Amino acid sequence: MKKIIYIAIIITNLLNISCRSEIDDIFDDSAANRMNAALKEYRAILEDAPNGWIMEYFAGADDTFYGGCNMIFTFDKNGETTVLCELDVNDPDVSLYQLVANEGPVLTFDTKNKWLHYFSNPSLSPPSGYDGDYEFVFTDVTLEKIILTGKKNRRKIILTRLDKEVDHKEYLEKIIKVEREAVVEIPYFEILSNNQVLGELYIDTEFYDFRFSIGESASTRSGIFAPEGCRLYEPININGVDYQSFKWDAEKLQFVSIGQEGTEIVLQGRIPEGYRNYESLLGEYNSEFINYSSALVSRTITLVPDREAISYKIKGFGGITAVDLPIRFDKRNGKLYFQTGDYVGDLDGDLPLFLLAWKGGGSLDTNSGVVYTGEEDVSAEKLTFKFVPSHASSGQVGMLVVGVDGGYSLIHANLVFKDLVLVKK
């Protein structure tokens, strides 16, 4: 009798193991089939847009630092994608792509793409790069719009199908036009509701983040531009109402947004009287400063464009022709300033040079918050900037250029300066 019971138990266990194995195989096979079907379907949707997709790309780990960038992707059936970016509308780049199973269906790029990897690769400025993604998980897919999620940073990336009559270059140029009108040429915006000033908005020209200041509160949002205006990555709440999309009016120099309750917010561009824009500060200047040896140095220098509405290069400073100093443009106030930590260039191709704060003698300060600002002398006949240290109380007297190679090394006495004065010729 016991033998019969044992045999029955063994048979039952074997049947359970067999059934469980069969069930697992069925479910595994079904999941694999579903994944393969999704990969095939999503790839077909990407390829079945002959005029490509506009990608609203956001780098970084949150929505408070980097603004978005527009890129147009065209996917072909041979596994190649052509990417055109608003950073240079005359320079498309081609790379390989594929769809793989990893945390769900994933769009990945097998070879380096100049534009996509521009945001993900480390660099000297910023040192860690822009912390962008180049692998994206499919979140929601339709024939007209695809929502992706960055695999590393979890930022939402939107692909929108372009109509066949859209010219890629012209489309991006319309976006650039809005950016120039609203960001490059306008120092700041007033936030208006029913013609009442609620606060101020500053759009940064380097990272294109939107910095709102309303009453006692301040908040920052990533934003991205479009031919008709701009959109915030996350809405901004003003007086209890969320606002996210803004339409641009070039004639009135304003953005307008309608909230869910039908309320209207106006971002009114302001250009103060006597404001000095980026282009007005280009050109030749007579310069004077005290160098490392306490000697008075006089030079003719030239401010040439570097990054528009962000920075210039100074040619001829200190008579060192191999070194062009970076100097920044304060768009909000129409001023010039030197920024601690800015990369100057490589001396002789191998020694990286950086701009740091000088505290006198051989002392320096690497704090990135230390700047050296040119204050305009309004009493002078010609445009004159007299530079003052932001941290004089902690010993800062000026700026210096050092080589960084396991330590800091001074390059030339004339690349250490204080009491700088620039007079426009």
Coordinates of C-alpha atoms in Angstrom, one line a residue, residues 70-312:
N70 CA 15.6 70.1 -31.8
M71 CA 16.9 67.3 -34.0
I72 CA 15.3 65.8 -37.1
F73 CA 15.8 62.0 -37.6
T74 CA 15.1 60.1 -40.8
F75 CA 15.2 56.3 -40.4
D76 CA 15.8 54.0 -43.4
K77 CA 15.3 50.3 -43.8
N78 CA 19.1 49.6 -43.9
G79 CA 19.5 50.6 -40.3
E80 CA 20.8 54.1 -41.0
T81 CA 19.5 57.3 -39.5
T82 CA 20.3 60.8 -40.8
V83 CA 20.3 63.5 -38.1
L84 CA 20.0 67.3 -38.7
C85 CA 20.4 69.5 -35.6
E86 CA 19.5 73.1 -34.9
L87 CA 23.1 73.6 -33.7
D88 CA 24.2 73.5 -37.4
V89 CA 21.5 73.2 -40.0
N90 CA 24.1 72.7 -42.8
D91 CA 25.8 69.6 -41.3
P92 CA 23.7 66.4 -41.2
D93 CA 25.3 63.3 -39.7
V94 CA 24.6 59.6 -40.5
S95 CA 24.9 56.7 -38.0
L96 CA 23.5 53.2 -37.4
Y97 CA 20.6 52.5 -35.2
Q98 CA 18.7 49.4 -34.1
L99 CA 15.8 48.4 -31.9
V100 CA 16.6 45.9 -29.1
A101 CA 14.9 44.3 -26.1
N102 CA 16.2 45.8 -22.9
E103 CA 13.9 47.2 -20.2
G104 CA 11.3 46.9 -22.9
P105 CA 11.7 47.9 -26.6
V106 CA 14.7 50.3 -26.8
L107 CA 15.9 52.5 -29.6
T108 CA 19.7 52.6 -29.6
F109 CA 22.5 54.0 -31.8
D110 CA 25.3 51.6 -32.7
T111 CA 27.8 54.2 -34.1
K112 CA 28.7 57.7 -32.9
N113 CA 26.4 60.4 -34.1
K114 CA 27.9 63.9 -34.0
W115 CA 24.7 65.5 -32.7
L116 CA 23.2 62.9 -30.5
H117 CA 26.5 62.1 -28.8
Y118 CA 27.4 65.8 -28.5
F119 CA 25.1 65.7 -25.4
S120 CA 26.3 62.4 -23.9
N121 CA 30.1 62.6 -24.3
P122 CA 32.3 64.2 -21.6
S123 CA 34.0 67.5 -22.6
L124 CA 36.1 70.3 -21.2
S125 CA 33.1 72.6 -21.2
P126 CA 31.1 71.4 -19.3
P127 CA 33.7 68.9 -17.9
S128 CA 31.2 66.0 -17.5
G129 CA 29.4 66.8 -20.8
Y130 CA 25.6 67.5 -20.8
D131 CA 24.7 64.1 -19.3
G132 CA 22.5 63.2 -22.2
D133 CA 21.0 59.9 -23.3
Y134 CA 21.6 57.9 -26.6
E135 CA 19.4 54.9 -25.7
F136 CA 15.6 55.4 -25.4
V137 CA 12.8 53.1 -24.1
F138 CA 9.6 53.3 -26.1
T139 CA 6.8 54.5 -23.7
D140 CA 3.9 55.3 -26.0
V141 CA 3.7 54.8 -29.7
T142 CA 1.2 56.1 -32.4
L143 CA 1.7 56.7 -36.1
E144 CA 2.1 60.4 -35.5
K145 CA 3.9 60.7 -32.2
I146 CA 6.3 58.5 -30.2
I147 CA 7.1 59.1 -26.5
L148 CA 10.5 57.9 -25.5
T149 CA 12.2 57.8 -22.1
G150 CA 16.0 58.2 -21.7
K151 CA 17.3 54.9 -20.4
K152 CA 19.8 56.6 -18.1
N153 CA 18.2 59.9 -17.0
R154 CA 14.5 59.0 -17.6
R155 CA 13.9 62.3 -19.4
K156 CA 10.8 62.3 -21.7
I157 CA 11.8 62.6 -25.3
I158 CA 9.1 63.3 -28.0
L159 CA 9.3 62.3 -31.6
T160 CA 6.7 63.9 -33.9
R161 CA 6.2 62.8 -37.5
L162 CA 6.9 65.6 -40.0
D163 CA 4.5 66.2 -42.9
K164 CA 6.0 65.4 -46.3
E165 CA 6.0 69.1 -47.4
V166 CA 8.2 70.2 -44.5
D167 CA 11.7 71.3 -45.5
H168 CA 14.1 70.2 -42.7
K169 CA 16.5 73.1 -42.9
E170 CA 13.7 75.7 -43.2
Y171 CA 11.9 74.2 -40.2
L172 CA 14.9 74.4 -38.0
E173 CA 15.7 77.9 -39.2
K174 CA 12.3 79.0 -38.1
I175 CA 13.1 77.7 -34.7
I176 CA 16.5 79.5 -34.7
K177 CA 14.7 82.7 -35.7
V178 CA 12.4 82.5 -32.6
E179 CA 15.4 81.8 -30.4
R180 CA 17.4 84.7 -31.7
E181 CA 14.4 87.1 -31.4
A182 CA 13.5 86.0 -27.9
V183 CA 16.7 84.8 -26.3
V184 CA 19.6 86.5 -28.0
E185 CA 18.1 90.0 -28.4
I186 CA 16.0 90.4 -25.3
P187 CA 17.7 90.7 -21.9
Y188 CA 14.7 89.7 -19.8
F189 CA 10.9 89.4 -19.7
E190 CA 8.3 90.8 -17.3
I191 CA 5.6 88.3 -16.3
L192 CA 2.2 90.0 -16.7
S193 CA -1.4 89.1 -15.8
N194 CA -4.1 91.6 -16.6
N195 CA -1.3 94.2 -17.2
Q196 CA 0.0 93.7 -13.6
V197 CA 3.7 92.8 -13.2
L198 CA 4.0 89.5 -11.3
G199 CA 7.7 88.9 -11.7
E200 CA 10.5 88.4 -14.1
L201 CA 11.8 85.7 -16.5
Y202 CA 15.4 85.3 -17.6
I203 CA 16.2 82.8 -20.4
D204 CA 19.8 81.8 -20.2
T205 CA 21.6 81.9 -23.6
E206 CA 24.1 79.1 -22.8
F207 CA 21.8 76.4 -21.5
Y208 CA 18.4 77.8 -22.5
D209 CA 16.8 77.2 -19.2
F210 CA 13.9 79.4 -18.1
R211 CA 14.5 81.2 -14.8
F212 CA 11.2 82.5 -13.2
S213 CA 11.2 84.9 -10.3
I214 CA 7.7 85.6 -8.9
G215 CA 7.4 87.4 -5.6
E216 CA 9.6 85.7 -3.1
S217 CA 9.8 82.5 -5.0
A218 CA 12.2 81.4 -7.8
S219 CA 12.1 78.3 -10.0
T220 CA 13.8 77.1 -13.1
R221 CA 12.4 75.0 -16.0
S222 CA 13.9 73.4 -19.1
G223 CA 12.3 74.7 -22.2
I224 CA 12.4 74.0 -25.9
F225 CA 11.6 76.2 -28.9
A226 CA 9.4 75.6 -31.9
P227 CA 8.5 77.6 -35.0
E228 CA 5.5 79.1 -33.3
G229 CA 7.0 79.7 -29.8
C230 CA 8.3 77.5 -26.9
R231 CA 7.2 74.8 -24.5
L232 CA 8.4 74.1 -21.0
Y233 CA 9.4 70.5 -20.1
E234 CA 7.2 70.8 -17.0
P235 CA 4.5 73.5 -16.6
I236 CA 5.1 76.6 -14.4
N237 CA 2.3 77.3 -11.9
I238 CA 1.4 81.0 -11.6
N239 CA -1.4 82.1 -9.3
G240 CA -2.7 78.5 -9.1
V241 CA -2.8 77.9 -12.9
D242 CA -0.4 75.8 -14.9
Y243 CA 1.2 77.2 -18.1
Q244 CA 3.4 75.2 -20.4
S245 CA 3.1 76.3 -24.1
F246 CA 3.8 79.9 -25.1
K247 CA 3.1 81.5 -28.5
W248 CA 5.6 84.0 -29.8
D249 CA 4.7 87.4 -31.2
A250 CA 7.8 89.0 -32.7
E251 CA 6.2 92.4 -33.3
K252 CA 5.2 92.8 -29.7
L253 CA 8.3 91.0 -28.3
Q254 CA 6.1 88.8 -26.2
F255 CA 5.1 85.2 -25.4
V256 CA 1.5 84.4 -24.6
S257 CA 0.1 81.4 -22.8
I258 CA -3.5 80.4 -22.0
G259 CA -4.0 78.3 -18.9
Q260 CA -6.5 75.5 -18.3
E261 CA -9.0 78.0 -16.8
G262 CA -8.8 80.3 -19.8
T263 CA -6.5 82.8 -18.0
E264 CA -3.7 84.5 -19.9
I265 CA -0.1 85.1 -19.0
V266 CA 2.1 87.4 -21.0
L267 CA 5.9 87.3 -21.0
Q268 CA 6.7 90.7 -22.2
G269 CA 10.3 91.3 -23.5
R270 CA 12.1 94.3 -22.1
I271 CA 15.1 96.1 -23.5
P272 CA 16.2 98.9 -21.1
E273 CA 17.2 102.3 -22.5
G274 CA 20.9 102.4 -23.2
Y275 CA 21.2 98.7 -23.0
R276 CA 24.4 97.3 -24.7
N277 CA 23.7 94.1 -26.7
Y278 CA 26.2 91.5 -27.7
E279 CA 27.1 92.9 -31.1
S280 CA 27.7 96.5 -29.7
L281 CA 30.6 95.3 -27.6
L282 CA 32.6 93.7 -30.4
G283 CA 35.6 95.5 -31.7
E284 CA 38.9 97.1 -30.6
Y285 CA 39.7 98.5 -27.1
N286 CA 42.6 100.1 -25.4
S287 CA 43.5 98.0 -22.4
E288 CA 45.5 98.7 -19.2
F289 CA 46.2 96.4 -16.3
I290 CA 48.7 95.6 -13.6
N291 CA 50.5 92.3 -14.2
Y292 CA 52.1 89.7 -12.0
S293 CA 55.3 91.7 -11.8
S294 CA 53.3 94.8 -10.7
A295 CA 54.1 96.5 -14.0
L296 CA 51.5 98.6 -15.9
V297 CA 50.7 96.9 -19.3
S298 CA 49.0 98.8 -22.1
R299 CA 47.7 96.9 -25.2
T300 CA 45.3 97.2 -28.0
I301 CA 43.0 94.2 -27.8
T302 CA 40.1 93.0 -30.0
L303 CA 36.9 91.4 -28.9
V304 CA 35.8 88.8 -31.5
P305 CA 32.7 86.6 -31.5
D306 CA 32.9 83.2 -29.8
R307 CA 29.5 81.9 -28.7
E308 CA 26.8 84.3 -29.6
A309 CA 25.3 86.2 -26.7
I310 CA 27.4 84.1 -24.4
S311 CA 31.1 84.9 -24.8
Y312 CA 33.8 86.5 -26.8

